[in-house]
mmCIF file of C-alpha atoms in Angstrom:
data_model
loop_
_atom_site.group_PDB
_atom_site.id
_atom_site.type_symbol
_atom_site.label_atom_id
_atom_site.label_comp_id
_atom_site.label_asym_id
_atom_site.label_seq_id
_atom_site.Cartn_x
_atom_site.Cartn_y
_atom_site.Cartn_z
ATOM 1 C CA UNK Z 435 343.212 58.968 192.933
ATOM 2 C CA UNK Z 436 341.490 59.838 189.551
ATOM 3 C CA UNK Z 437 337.523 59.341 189.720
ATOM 4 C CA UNK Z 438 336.526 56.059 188.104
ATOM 5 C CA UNK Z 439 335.167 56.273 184.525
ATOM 6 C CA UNK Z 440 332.088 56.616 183.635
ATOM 7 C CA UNK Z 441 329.761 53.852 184.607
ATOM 8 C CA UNK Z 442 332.410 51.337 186.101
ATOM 9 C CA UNK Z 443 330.457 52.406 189.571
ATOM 10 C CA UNK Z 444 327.991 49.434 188.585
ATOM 11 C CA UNK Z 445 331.332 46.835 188.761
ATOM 12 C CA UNK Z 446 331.232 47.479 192.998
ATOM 13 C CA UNK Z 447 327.778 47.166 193.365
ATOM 14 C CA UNK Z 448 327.051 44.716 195.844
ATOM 15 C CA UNK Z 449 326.857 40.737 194.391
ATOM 16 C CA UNK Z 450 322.976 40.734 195.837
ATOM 17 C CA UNK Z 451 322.514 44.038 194.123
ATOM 18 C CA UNK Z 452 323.954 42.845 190.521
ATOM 19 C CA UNK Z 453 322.234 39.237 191.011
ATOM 20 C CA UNK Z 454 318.740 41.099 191.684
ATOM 21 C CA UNK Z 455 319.512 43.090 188.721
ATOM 22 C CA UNK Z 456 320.222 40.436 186.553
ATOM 23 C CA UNK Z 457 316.827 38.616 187.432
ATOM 24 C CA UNK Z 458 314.647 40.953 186.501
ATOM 25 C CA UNK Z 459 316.366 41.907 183.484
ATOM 26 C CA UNK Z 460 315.502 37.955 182.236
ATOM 27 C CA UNK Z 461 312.230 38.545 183.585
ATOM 28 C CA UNK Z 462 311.806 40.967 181.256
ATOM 29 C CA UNK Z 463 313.712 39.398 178.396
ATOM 30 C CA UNK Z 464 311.243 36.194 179.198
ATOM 31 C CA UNK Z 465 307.478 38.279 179.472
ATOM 32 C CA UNK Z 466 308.944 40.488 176.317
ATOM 33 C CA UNK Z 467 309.689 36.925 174.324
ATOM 34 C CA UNK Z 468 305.645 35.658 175.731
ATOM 35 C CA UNK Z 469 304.076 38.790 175.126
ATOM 36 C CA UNK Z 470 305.898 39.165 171.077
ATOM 37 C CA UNK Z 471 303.513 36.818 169.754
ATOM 38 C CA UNK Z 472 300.527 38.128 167.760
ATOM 39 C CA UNK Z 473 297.044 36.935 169.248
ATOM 40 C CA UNK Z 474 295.945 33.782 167.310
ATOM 41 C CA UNK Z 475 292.459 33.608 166.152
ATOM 42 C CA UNK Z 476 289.860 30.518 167.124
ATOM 43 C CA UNK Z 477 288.042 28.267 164.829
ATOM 44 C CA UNK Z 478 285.167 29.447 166.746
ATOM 45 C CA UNK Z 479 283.755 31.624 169.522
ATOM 46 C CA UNK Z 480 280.916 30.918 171.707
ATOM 47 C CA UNK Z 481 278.899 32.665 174.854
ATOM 48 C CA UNK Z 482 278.221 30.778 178.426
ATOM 49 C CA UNK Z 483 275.833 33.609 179.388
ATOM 50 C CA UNK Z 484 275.177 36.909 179.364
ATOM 51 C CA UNK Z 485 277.846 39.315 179.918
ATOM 52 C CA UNK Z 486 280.054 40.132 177.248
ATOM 53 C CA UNK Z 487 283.328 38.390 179.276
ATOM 54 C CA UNK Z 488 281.316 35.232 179.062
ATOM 55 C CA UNK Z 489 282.927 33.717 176.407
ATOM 56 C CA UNK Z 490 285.130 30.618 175.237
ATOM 57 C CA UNK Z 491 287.353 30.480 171.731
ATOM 58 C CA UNK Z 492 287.298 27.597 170.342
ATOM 59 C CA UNK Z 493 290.688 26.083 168.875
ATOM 60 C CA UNK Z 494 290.899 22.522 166.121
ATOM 61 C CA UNK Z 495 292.971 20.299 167.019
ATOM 62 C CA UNK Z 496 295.547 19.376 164.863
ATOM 63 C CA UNK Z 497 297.982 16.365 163.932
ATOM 64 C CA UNK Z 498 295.178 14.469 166.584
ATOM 65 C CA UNK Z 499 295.204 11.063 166.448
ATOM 66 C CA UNK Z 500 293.670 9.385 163.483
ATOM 67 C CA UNK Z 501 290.449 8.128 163.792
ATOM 68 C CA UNK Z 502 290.061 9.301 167.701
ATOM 69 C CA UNK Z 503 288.806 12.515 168.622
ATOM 70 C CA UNK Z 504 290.990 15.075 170.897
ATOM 71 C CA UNK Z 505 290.902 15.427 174.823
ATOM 72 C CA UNK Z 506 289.263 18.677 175.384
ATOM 73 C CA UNK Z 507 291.969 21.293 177.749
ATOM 74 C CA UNK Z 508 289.557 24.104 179.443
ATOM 75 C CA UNK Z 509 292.453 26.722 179.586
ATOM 76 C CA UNK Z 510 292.435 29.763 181.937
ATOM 77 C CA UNK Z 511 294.721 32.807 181.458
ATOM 78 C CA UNK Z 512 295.962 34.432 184.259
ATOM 79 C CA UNK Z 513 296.752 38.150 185.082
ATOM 80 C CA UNK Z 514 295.989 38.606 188.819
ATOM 81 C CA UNK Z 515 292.438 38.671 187.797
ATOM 82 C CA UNK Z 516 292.936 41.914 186.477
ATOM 83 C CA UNK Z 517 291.212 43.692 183.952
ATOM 84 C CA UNK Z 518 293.379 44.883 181.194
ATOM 85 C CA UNK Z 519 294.618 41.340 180.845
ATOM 86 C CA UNK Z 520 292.036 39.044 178.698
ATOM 87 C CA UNK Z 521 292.492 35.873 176.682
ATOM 88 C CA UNK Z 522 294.314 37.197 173.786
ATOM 89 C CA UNK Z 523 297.741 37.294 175.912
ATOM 90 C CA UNK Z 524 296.874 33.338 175.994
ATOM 91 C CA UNK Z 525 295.953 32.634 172.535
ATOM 92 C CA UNK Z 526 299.781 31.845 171.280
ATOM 93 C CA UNK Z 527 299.965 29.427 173.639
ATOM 94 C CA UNK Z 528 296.163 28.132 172.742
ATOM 95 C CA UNK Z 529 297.301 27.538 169.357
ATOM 96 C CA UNK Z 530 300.672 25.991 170.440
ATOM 97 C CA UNK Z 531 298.718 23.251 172.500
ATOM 98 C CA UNK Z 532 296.374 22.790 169.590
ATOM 99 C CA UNK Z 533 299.054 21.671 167.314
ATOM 100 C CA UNK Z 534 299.962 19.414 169.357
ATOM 101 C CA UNK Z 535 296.563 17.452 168.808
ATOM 102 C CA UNK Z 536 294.392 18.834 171.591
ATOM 103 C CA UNK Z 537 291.442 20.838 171.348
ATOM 104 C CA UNK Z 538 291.631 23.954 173.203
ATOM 105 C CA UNK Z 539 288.951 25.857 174.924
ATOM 106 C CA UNK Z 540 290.181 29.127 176.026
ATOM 107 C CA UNK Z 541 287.856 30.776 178.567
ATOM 108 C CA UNK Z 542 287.423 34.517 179.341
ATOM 109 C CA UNK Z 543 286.040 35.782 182.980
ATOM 110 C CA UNK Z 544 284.689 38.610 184.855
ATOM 111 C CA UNK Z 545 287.958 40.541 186.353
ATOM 112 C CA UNK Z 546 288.613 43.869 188.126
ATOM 113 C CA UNK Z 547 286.592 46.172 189.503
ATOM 114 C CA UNK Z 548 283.207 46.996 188.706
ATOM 115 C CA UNK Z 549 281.218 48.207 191.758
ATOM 116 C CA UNK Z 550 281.795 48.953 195.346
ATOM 117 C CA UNK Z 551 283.054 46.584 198.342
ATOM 118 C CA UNK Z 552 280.074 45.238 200.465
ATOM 119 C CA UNK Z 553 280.208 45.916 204.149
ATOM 120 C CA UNK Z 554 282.228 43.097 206.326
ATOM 121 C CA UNK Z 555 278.789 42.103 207.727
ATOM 122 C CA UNK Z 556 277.658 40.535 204.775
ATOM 123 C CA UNK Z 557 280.764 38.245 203.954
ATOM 124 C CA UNK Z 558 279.072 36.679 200.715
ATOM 125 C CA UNK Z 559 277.111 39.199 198.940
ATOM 126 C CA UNK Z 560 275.898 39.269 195.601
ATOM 127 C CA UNK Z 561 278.508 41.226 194.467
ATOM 128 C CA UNK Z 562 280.883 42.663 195.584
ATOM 129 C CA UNK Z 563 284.330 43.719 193.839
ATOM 130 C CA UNK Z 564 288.018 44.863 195.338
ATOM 131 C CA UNK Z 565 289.792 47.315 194.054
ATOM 132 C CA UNK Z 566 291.285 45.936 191.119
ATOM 133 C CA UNK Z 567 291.575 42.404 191.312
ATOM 134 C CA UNK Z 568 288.530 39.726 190.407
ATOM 135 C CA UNK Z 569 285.289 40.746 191.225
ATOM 136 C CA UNK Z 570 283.378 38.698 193.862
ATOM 137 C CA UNK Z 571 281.249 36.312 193.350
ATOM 138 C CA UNK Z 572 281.648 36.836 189.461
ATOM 139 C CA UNK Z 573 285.006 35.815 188.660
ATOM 140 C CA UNK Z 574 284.014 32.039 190.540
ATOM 141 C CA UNK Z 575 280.574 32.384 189.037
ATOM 142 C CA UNK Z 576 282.283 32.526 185.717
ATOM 143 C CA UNK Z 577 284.707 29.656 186.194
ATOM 144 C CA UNK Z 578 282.273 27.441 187.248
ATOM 145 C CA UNK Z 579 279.582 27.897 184.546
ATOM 146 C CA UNK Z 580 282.613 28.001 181.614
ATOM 147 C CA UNK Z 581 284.176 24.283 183.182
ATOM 148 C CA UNK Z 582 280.135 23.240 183.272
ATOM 149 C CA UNK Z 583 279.498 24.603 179.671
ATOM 150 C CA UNK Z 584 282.525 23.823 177.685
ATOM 151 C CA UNK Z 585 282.521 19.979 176.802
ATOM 152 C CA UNK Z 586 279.083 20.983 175.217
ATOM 153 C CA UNK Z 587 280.032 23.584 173.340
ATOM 154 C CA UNK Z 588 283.363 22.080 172.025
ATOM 155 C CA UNK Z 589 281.743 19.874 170.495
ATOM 156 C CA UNK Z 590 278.914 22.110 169.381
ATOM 157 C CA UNK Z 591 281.660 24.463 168.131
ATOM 158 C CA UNK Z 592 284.609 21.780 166.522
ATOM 159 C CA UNK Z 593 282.170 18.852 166.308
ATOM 160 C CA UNK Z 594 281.865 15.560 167.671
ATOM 161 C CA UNK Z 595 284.852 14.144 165.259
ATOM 162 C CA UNK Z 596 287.332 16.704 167.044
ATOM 163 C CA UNK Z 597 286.554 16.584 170.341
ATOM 164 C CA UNK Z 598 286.315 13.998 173.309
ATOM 165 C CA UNK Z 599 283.789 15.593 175.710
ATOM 166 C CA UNK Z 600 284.863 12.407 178.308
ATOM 167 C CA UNK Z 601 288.605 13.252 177.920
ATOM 168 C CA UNK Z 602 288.867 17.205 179.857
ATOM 169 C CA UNK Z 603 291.859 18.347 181.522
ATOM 170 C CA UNK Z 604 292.071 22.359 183.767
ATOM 171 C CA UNK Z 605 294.667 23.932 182.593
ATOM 172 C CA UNK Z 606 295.716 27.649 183.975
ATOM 173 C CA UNK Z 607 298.743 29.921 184.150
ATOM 174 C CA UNK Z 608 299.287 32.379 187.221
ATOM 175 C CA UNK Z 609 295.411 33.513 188.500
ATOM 176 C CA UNK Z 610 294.482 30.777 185.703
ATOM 177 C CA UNK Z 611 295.653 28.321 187.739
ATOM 178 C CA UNK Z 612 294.277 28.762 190.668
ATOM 179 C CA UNK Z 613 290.896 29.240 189.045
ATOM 180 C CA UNK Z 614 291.613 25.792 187.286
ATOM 181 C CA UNK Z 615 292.665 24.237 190.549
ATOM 182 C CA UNK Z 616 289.570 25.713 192.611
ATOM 183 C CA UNK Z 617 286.606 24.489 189.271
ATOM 184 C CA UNK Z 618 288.118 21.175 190.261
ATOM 185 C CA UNK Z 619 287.706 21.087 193.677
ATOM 186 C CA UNK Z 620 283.684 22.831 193.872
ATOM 187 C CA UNK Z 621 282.926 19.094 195.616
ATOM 188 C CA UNK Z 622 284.985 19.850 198.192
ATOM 189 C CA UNK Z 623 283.167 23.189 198.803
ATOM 190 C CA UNK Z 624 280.490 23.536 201.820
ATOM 191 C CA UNK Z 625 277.822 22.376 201.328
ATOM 192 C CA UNK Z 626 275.575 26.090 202.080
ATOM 193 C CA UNK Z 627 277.964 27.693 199.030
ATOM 194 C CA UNK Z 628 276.746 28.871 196.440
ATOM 195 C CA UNK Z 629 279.530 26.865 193.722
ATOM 196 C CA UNK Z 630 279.087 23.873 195.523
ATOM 197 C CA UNK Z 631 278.760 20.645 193.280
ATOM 198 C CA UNK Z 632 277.391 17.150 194.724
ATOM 199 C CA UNK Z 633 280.127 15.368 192.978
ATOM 200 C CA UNK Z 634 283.372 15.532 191.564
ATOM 201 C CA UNK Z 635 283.815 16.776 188.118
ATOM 202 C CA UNK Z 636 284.606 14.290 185.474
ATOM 203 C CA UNK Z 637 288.125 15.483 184.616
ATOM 204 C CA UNK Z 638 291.385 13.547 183.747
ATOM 205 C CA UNK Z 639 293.066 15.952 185.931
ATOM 206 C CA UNK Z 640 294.357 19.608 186.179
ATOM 207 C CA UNK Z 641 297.611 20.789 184.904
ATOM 208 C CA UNK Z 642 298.306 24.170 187.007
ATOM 209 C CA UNK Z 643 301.489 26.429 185.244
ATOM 210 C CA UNK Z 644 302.956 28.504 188.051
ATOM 211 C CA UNK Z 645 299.126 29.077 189.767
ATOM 212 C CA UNK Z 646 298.183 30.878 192.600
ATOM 213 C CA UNK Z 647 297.760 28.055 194.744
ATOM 214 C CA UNK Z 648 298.373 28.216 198.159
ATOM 215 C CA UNK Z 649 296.575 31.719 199.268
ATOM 216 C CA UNK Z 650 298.403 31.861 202.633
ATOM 217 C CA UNK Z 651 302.123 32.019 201.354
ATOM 218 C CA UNK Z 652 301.031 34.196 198.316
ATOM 219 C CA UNK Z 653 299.607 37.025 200.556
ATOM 220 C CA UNK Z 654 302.645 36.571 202.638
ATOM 221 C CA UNK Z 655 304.772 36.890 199.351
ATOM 222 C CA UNK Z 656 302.578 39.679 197.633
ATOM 223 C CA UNK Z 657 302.135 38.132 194.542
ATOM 224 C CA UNK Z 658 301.059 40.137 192.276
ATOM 225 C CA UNK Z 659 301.256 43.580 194.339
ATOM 226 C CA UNK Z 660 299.142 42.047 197.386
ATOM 227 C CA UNK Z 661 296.480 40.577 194.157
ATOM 228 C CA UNK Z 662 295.362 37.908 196.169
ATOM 229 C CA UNK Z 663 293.725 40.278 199.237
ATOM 230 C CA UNK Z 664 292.358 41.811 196.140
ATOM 231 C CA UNK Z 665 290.781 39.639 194.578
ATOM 232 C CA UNK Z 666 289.282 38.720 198.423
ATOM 233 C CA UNK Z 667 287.579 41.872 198.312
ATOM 234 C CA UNK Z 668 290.123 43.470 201.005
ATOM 235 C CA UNK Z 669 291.647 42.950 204.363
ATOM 236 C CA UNK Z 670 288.035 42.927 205.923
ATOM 237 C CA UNK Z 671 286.780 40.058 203.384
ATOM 238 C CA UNK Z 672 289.694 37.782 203.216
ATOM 239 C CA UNK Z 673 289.497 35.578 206.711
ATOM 240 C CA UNK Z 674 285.798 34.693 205.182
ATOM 241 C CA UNK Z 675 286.344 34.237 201.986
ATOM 242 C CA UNK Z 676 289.576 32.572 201.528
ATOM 243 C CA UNK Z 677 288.085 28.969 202.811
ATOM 244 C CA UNK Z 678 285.753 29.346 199.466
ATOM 245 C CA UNK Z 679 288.532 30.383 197.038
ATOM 246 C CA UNK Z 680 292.027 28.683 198.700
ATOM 247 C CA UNK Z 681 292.556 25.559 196.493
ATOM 248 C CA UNK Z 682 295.169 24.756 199.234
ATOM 249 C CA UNK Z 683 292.017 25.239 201.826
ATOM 250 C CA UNK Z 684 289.734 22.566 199.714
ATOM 251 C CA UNK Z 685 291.654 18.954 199.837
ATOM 252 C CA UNK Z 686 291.373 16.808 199.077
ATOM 253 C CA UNK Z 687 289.929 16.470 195.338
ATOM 254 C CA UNK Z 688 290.511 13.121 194.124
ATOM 255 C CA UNK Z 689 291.992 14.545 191.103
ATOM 256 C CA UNK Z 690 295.253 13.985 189.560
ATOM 257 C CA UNK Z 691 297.192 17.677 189.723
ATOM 258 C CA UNK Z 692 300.371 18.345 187.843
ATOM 259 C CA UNK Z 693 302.253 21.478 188.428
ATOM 260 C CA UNK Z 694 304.546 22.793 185.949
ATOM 261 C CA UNK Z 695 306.579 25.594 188.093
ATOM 262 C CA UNK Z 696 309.762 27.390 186.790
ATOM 263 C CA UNK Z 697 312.386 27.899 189.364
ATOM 264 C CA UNK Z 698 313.583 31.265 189.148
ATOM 265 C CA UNK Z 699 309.760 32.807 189.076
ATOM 266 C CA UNK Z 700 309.590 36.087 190.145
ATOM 267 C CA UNK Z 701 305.891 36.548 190.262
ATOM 268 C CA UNK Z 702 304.289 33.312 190.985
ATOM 269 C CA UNK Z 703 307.206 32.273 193.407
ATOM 270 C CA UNK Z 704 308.178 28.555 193.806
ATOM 271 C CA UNK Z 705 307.417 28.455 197.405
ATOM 272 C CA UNK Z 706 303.730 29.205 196.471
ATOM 273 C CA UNK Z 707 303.375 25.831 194.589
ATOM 274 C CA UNK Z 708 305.474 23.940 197.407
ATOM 275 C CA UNK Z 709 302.873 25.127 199.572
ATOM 276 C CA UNK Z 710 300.042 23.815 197.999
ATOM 277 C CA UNK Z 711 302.221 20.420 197.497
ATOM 278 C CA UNK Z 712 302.749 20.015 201.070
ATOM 279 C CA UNK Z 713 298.821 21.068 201.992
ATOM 280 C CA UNK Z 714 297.947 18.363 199.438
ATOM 281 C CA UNK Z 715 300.502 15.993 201.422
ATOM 282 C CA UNK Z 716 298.810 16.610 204.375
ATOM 283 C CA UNK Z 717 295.126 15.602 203.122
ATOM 284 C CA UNK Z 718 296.850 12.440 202.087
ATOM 285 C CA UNK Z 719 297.145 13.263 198.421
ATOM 286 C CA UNK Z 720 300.337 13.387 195.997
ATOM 287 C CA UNK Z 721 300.734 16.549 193.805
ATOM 288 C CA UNK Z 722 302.994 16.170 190.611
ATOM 289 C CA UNK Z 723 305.445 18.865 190.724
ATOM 290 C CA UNK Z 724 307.415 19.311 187.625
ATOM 291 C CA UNK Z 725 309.930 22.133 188.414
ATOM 292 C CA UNK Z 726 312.142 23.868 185.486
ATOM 293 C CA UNK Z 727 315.420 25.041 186.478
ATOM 294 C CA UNK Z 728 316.348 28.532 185.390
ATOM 295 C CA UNK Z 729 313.178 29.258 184.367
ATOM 296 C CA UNK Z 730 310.458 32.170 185.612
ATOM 297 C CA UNK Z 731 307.262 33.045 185.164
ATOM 298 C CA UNK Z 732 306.885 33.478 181.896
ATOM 299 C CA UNK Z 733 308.214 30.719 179.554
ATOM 300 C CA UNK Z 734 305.672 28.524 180.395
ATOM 301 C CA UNK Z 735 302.804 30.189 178.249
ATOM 302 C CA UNK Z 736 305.857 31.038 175.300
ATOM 303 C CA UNK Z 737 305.263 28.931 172.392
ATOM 304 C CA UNK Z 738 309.201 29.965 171.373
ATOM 305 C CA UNK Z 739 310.235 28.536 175.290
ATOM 306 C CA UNK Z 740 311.405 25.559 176.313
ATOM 307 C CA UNK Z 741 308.725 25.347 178.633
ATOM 308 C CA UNK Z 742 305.867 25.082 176.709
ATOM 309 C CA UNK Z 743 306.987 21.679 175.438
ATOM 310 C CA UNK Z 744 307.181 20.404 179.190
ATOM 311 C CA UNK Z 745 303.828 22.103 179.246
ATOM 312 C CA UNK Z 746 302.417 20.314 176.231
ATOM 313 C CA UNK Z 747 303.559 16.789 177.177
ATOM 314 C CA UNK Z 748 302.105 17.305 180.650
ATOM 315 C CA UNK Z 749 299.010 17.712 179.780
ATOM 316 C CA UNK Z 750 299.035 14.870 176.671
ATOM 317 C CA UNK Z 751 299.953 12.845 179.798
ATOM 318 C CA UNK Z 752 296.837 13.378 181.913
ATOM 319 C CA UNK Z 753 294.707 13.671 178.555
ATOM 320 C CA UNK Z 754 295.196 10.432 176.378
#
C-alpha cells in the first residue's frame, strides 16, 4: 500500500479530535475579530483615588433620546483580573454601547500581583495578592469605590444634560462580570466586612456577559488557567475568602440580573452561568439568561458580532 500523501493523516483523526480542533480555531477567529479594533478614546477621564489604576473614561452618549438624559452603564472589562489586560481591550465595545444612546463609564482596577501572599492565619489582610490574578483586598476595594463614585462623576465629566445619575445599570464581561455581579450584591455581604453596604445599591439592574459567576463550578472548570484560586490568593485563602467574593455565595440581591452567555464559550463555559442561575433559583430569585447559540467567548464585547447587538438591547432593556 503506497503511504498516504502528504497531510491527508489529519482526514482519520478522530471526530472528537477534528471537532476540538475546529473550536478553538473559531475561538481564535472570534478573540482575533474582538481584539482588531483600535482602542477608542473617551470624552473624558477621571480618578476615584489614588493609584494610577483608579480611573474611569468617560464616553457621550449618542443618538440619546431627545430631551432626556442617558442611563448611566458602569462597565467592567474582564481578563481574569490579570494585569496586562486593562480597559483599552473594552473601549470598542464602550463606544459601540455609546452609540446606541447610553453613557458609558468604563472603569479600570487594581489586577495582578503586586506583593506577597499573607499567611493563612490572617484570612483578610490588608493586602495581600496571588500570583497573578487580582490582588486582595484591592481589586474589591476598587470596584466598590468606582460603582460608589461614578454617577457623580458622569455627570461631573458629560454633564447633567447627558447623563441620568438615577438610571445605572453593572455591566461586565468575563472577570468584569463577576465584579459587576458582586458591587451589586455588597448588601448582602456580612455585616463585619469590610465592602459591606447597609442597603442595596440603587441600580436598574446588572447585565453580566459570560461572567465569572458561580466560583465553585469555575474552579472545578479552570477558567482561566485555575484564575479564580488566583485571584483567592491560593489554595490556602480560597475556603475563606470565596463567601466574600462568590456572587453565587451572596443571594439574594433584589436586583434584576440578565446574563448574556454564548453557547459554545470556551473560556467562560456555559455551565458557569447555569450555575449561578440555579444558586439564584434556590434563594428564590429568577436570573435572565439570554443564551446565543454558536457563539463563544468573545463576540459579546465585538462591536462587528452579532452579539453585541443582543448585548446592547439588553441593557437598553434594564436602563430606560
Amino acid at each position: 500500500m503506497p503511504d498516504p500523501t502528504p497531510g491527508s493523516e489529519a482526514v482519520h483523526l478522530p471526530r472528537a479530535a477534528r471537532d476540538a480542533a475546529g473550536a478553538a480555531s473559531r475561538t481564535a477567529a472570534e478573540k482575533a475579530s474582538a481584539f482588531a479594533h483600535p482602542p477608542v478614546a473617551p470624552e473624558a477621564t477621571a480618578a476615584y483615588g489614588q493609584h494610577p489604576d483608579q480611573v474611569i473614561d468617560f464616553y457621550r452618549p449618542r443618538g440619546a433620546r431627545p430631551g432626556r438624559p442617558a442611563p448611566l452603564v458602569v462597565l467592567f472589562h474582564g481578563g481574569a483580573w490579570r494585569e496586562p489586560y486593562d480597559r483599552r481591550h473594552l473601549s470598542p465595545l464602550a463606544a459601540y454601547l455609546a452609540g446606541h444612546g447610553l453613557a458609558i463609564a468604563s472603569v479600570e482596577y487594581r489586577r495582578g500581583a503586586a506583593s506577597a501572599p499573607a499567611p493563612a492565619s490572617a484570612p483578610m489582610p490588608e493586602s495581600a495578592a496571588g500570583p497573578g490574578a487580582g490582588r486582595w483586598p484591592e481589586t474589591l476595594d476598587d470596584a466598590a469605590a468606582a460603582v460608589d463614585a461614578a454617577p457623580a462623576l458622569a455627570v461631573a465629566a458629560l454633564g447633567e444634560q447627558a447623563v441620568d445619575p438615577r438610571r445605572v445599570v453593572l455591566a461586565g464581561h468575563s472577570a468584569g462580570g463577576q465584579l459587576a455581579l458582586w458591587a451589586a450584591a455588597r448588601h448582602v455581604l456580612p455585616p463585619d466586612s469590610r465592602w459591606h453596604s447597609a442597603s442595596p445599591p440603587p441600580l436598574r439592574g446588572v447585565v453580566a456577559l459570560a461572567p465569572i459567576a458561580d466560583f465553585g463550578s469555575a474552579i472545578r472548570l479552570r477558567v482561566c488557567s485555575g484564575a479564580v484560586v488566583e485571584f483567592l490568593g491560593g489554595p490556602e485563602h480560597a475556603e475563606t475568602r470565596q463567601s466574600h467574593a462568590d456572587p453565587a455565595m451572596l443571594l439574594p440581591t433584589g436586583i434584576a440580573v440578565t446574563i448574556v452567555q454564548g453557547t459554545t464559550d470556551n473560556d467562560v463555559p456555559p455551565q458557569v452561568a447555569e450555575a449561578f442561575a440555579a444558586a439564584s433559583a434556590l434563594a428564590g430569585e429568577e436570573v435572565q439568561l439570554t443564551l446565543l447559540e454558536a457563539t463563544g467567548h468573545f463576540p459579546l464585547i465585538d462591536p462587528s458580532a452579532e452579539a453585541a447587538a443582543v448585548v446592547a438591547e439588553e441593557i437598553a432593556q434594564l436602563a430606560w
